[in-house]
Backbone as JSON, one array per atom type, in Angstrom:
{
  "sequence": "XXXXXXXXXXXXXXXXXXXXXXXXXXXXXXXXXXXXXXXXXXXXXXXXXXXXXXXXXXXXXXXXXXXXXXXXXXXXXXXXXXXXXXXXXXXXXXXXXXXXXXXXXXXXXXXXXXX",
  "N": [[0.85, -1.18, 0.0], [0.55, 2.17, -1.06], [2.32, 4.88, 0.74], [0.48, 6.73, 2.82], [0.17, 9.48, 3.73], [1.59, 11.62, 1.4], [0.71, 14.42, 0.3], [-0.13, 15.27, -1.79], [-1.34, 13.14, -3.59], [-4.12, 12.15, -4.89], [-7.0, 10.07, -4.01], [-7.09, 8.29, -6.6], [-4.49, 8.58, -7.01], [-2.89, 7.48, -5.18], [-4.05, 4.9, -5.96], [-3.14, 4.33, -7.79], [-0.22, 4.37, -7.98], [0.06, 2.11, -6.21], [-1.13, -0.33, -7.31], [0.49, 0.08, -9.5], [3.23, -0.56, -8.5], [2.55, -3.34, -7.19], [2.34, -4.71, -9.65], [4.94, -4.0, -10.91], [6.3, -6.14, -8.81], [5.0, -8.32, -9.43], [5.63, -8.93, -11.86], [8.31, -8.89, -11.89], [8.66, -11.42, -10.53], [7.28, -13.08, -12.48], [8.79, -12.83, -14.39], [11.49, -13.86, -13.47], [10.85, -16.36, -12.87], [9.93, -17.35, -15.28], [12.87, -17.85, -17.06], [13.42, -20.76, -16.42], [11.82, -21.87, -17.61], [12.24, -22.22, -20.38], [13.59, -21.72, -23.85], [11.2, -20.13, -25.23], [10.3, -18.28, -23.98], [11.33, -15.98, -24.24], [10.19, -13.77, -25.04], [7.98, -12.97, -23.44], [9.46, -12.61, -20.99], [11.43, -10.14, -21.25], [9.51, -8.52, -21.64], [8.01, -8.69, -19.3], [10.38, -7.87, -17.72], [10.16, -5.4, -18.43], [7.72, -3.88, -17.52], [8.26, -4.14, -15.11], [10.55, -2.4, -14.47], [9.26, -0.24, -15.65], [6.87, 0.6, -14.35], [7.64, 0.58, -11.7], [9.14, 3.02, -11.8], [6.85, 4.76, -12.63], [4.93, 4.74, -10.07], [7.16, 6.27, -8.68], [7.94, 8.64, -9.72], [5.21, 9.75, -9.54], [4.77, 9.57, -7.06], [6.58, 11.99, -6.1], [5.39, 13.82, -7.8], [6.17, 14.49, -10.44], [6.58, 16.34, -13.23], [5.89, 14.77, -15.55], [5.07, 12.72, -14.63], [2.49, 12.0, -16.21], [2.97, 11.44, -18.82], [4.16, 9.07, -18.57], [3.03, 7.52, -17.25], [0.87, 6.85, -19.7], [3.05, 5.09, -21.16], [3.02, 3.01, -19.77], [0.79, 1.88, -19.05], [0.32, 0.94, -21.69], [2.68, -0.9, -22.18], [1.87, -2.25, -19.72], [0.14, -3.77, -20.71], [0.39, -5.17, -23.02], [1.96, -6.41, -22.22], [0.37, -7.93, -20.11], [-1.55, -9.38, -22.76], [0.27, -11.08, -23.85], [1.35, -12.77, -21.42], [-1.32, -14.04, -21.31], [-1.11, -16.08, -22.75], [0.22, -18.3, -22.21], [0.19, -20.95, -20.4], [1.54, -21.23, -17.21], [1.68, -20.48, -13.26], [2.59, -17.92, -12.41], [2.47, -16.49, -14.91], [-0.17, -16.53, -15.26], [-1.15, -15.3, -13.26], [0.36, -12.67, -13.67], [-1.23, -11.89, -15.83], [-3.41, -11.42, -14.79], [-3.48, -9.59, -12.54], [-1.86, -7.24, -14.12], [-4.05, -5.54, -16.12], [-5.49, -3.89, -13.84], [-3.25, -2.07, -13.17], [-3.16, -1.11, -16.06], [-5.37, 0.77, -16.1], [-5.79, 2.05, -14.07], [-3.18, 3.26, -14.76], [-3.89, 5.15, -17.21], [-5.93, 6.59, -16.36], [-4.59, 8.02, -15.05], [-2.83, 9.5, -16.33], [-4.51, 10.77, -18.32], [-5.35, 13.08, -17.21]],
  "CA": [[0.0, 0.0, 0.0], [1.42, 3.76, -0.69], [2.18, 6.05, 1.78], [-1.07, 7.73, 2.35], [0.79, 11.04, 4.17], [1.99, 11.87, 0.16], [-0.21, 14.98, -0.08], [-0.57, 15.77, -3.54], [-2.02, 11.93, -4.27], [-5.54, 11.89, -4.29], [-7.04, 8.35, -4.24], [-7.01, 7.82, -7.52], [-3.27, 8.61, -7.56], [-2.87, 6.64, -4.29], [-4.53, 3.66, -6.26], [-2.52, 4.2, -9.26], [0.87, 3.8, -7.39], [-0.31, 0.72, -5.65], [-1.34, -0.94, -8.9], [2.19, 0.28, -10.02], [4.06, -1.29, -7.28], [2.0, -4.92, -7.63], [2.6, -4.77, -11.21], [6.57, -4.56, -10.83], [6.27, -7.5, -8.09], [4.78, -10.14, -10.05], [6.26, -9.07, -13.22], [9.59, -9.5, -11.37], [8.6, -13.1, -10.0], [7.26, -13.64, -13.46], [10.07, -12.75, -15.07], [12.4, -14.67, -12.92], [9.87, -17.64, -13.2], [10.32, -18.05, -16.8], [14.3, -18.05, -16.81], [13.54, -21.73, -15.87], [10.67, -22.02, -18.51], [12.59, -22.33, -21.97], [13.45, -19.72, -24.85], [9.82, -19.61, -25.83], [9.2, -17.44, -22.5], [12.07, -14.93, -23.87], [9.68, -12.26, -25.37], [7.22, -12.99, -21.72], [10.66, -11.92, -19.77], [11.36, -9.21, -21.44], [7.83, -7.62, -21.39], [7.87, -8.71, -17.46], [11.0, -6.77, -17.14], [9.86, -3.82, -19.03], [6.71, -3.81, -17.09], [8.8, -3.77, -13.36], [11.22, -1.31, -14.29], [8.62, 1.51, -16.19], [5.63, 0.88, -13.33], [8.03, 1.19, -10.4], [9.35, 4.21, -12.16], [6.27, 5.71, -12.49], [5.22, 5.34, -8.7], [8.38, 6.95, -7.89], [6.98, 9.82, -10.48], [3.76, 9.77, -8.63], [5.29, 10.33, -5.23], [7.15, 13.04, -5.94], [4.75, 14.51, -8.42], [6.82, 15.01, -11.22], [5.53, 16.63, -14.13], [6.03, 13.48, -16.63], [4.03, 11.26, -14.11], [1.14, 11.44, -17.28], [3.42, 10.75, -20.03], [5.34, 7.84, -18.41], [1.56, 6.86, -17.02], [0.63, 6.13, -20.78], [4.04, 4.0, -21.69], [3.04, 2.2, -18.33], [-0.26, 1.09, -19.3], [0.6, 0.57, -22.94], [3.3, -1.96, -21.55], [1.37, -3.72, -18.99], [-1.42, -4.7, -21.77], [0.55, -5.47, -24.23], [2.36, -7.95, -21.06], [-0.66, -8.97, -19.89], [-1.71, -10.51, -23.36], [1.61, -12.25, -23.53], [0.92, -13.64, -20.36], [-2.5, -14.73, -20.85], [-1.17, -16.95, -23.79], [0.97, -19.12, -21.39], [-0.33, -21.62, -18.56], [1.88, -21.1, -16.02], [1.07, -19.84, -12.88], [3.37, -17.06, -12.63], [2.11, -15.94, -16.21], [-1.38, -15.97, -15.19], [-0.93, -13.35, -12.06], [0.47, -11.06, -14.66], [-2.38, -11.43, -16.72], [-4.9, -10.98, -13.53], [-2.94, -7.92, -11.89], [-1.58, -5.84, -14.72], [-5.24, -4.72, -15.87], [-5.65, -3.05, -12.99], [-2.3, -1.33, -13.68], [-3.69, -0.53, -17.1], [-6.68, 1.07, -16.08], [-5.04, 3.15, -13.15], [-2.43, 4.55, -15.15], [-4.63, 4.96, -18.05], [-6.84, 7.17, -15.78], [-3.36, 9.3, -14.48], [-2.19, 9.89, -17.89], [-5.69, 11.13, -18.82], [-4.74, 14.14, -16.66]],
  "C": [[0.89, 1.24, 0.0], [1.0, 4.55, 0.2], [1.19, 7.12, 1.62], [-0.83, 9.25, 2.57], [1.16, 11.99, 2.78], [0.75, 12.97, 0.18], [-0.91, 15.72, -1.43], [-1.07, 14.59, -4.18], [-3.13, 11.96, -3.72], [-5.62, 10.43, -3.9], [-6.77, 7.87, -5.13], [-5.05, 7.73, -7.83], [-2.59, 7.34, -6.8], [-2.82, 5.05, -4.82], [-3.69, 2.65, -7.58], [-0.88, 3.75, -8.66], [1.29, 2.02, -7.01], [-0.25, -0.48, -6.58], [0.5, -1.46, -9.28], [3.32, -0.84, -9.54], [3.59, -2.83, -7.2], [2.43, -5.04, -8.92], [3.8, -4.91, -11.2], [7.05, -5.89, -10.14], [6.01, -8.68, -8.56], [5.32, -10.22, -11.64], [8.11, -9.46, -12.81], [9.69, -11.65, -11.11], [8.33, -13.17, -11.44], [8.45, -13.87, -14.34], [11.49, -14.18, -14.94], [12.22, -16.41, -13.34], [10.28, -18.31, -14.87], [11.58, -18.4, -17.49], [14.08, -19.93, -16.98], [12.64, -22.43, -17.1], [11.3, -22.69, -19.82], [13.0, -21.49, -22.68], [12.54, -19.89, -25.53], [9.44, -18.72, -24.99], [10.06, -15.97, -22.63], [11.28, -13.73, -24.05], [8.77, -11.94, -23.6], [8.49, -12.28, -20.8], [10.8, -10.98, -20.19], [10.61, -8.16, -21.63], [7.44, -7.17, -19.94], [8.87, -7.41, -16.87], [10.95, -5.33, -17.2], [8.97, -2.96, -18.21], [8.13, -3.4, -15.81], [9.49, -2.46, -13.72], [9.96, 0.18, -14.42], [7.5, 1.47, -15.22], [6.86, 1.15, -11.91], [8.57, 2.44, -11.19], [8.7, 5.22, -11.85], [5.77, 5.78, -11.12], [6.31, 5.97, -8.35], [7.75, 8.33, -8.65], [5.83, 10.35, -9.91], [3.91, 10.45, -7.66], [5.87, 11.12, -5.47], [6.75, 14.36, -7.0], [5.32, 15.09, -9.25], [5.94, 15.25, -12.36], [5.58, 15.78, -15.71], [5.28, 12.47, -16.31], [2.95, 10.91, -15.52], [1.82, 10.87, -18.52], [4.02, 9.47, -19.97], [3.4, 7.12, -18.35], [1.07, 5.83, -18.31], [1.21, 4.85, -21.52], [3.55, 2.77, -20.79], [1.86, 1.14, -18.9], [-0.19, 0.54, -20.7], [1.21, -0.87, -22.5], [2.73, -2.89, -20.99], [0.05, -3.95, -20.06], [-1.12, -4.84, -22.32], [1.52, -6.83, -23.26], [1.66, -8.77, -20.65], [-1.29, -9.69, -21.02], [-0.44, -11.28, -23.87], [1.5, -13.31, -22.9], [-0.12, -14.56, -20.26], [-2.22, -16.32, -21.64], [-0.4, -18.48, -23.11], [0.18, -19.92, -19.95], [0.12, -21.56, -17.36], [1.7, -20.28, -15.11], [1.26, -18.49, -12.77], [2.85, -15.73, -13.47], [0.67, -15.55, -15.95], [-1.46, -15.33, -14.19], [-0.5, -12.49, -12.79], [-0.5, -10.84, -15.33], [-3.61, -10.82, -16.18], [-4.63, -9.02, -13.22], [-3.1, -6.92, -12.95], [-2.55, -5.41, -15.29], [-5.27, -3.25, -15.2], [-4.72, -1.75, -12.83], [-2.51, -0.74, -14.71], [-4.31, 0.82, -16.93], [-6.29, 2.54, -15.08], [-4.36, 4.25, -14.07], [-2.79, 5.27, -16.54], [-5.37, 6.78, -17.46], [-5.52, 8.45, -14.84], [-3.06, 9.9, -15.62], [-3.28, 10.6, -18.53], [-5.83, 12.56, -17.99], [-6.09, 14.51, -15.09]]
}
C-alpha cells in the first residue's frame, strides 16, 4: 500500500501507485519464473522486465509529483497490456498473475495519464 501522508495523491493517484508497485512484483517473479521455462518465454521476460522497471518508475513519479508522471503513465499502461496478453497466452502460474494484476495497472495509469 502507498504512503497515504503523500499529499498531492488523491485516491485515484494513491490507487494508481499501488497498482504500479504490484505490477513490478509479479512481473519480477514472473520474469524470474520463466528463466527456468525455456526460450519460448524470452519475449514474456522481457515484457515482465519492461513492465517492473517503467511501473516502479512511475510510482516513484507519482510520489514526488513530477511533471512526466502522465506521459510515463501512458508507456506504463501501454506496456502492462501489451504484457498482460503475452501472459494470458501461457499456462503457467506465474504468467497468469500477470495477466490478472496488470489490468488493474492498465486502467489506473490509463486514468493518471488522462490528466
Amino acid at each position: 500500500m502507498a504512503v497515504e501522508q503523500i499529499e498531492h495523491a488523491d485516491d485515484h493517484m494513491q490507487e494508481c501507485i499501488d497498482n504500479c508497485l504490484e505490477a513490478a512484483q509479479v512481473c519480477e517473479w514472473c520474469a524470474d519464473a520463466c528463466v527456468d521455462e525455456g526460450e519460448e518465454m524470452a519475449r514474456c521476460i522481457r515484457l515482465c522486465r519492461d513492465v517492473a522497471d517503467i511501473a516502479s518508475l512511475h510510482a516513484r513519479f507519482m510520489a514526488r509529483n513530477s511533471s512526466y508522471h502522465e506521459e510515463l503513465g501512458e508507456l506504463c499502461a501501454d506496456l502492462c497490456e501489451e504484457c498482460a496478453e503475452e501472459c494470458e497466452g501461457h499456462d503457467h502460474d506465474h504468467c497468469q498473475a500477470c495477466a490478472e494484476i496488470l489490468p488493474n495497472c492498465v486502467e489506473s495509469c490509463r486514468e493518471m495519464a488522462s490528466g
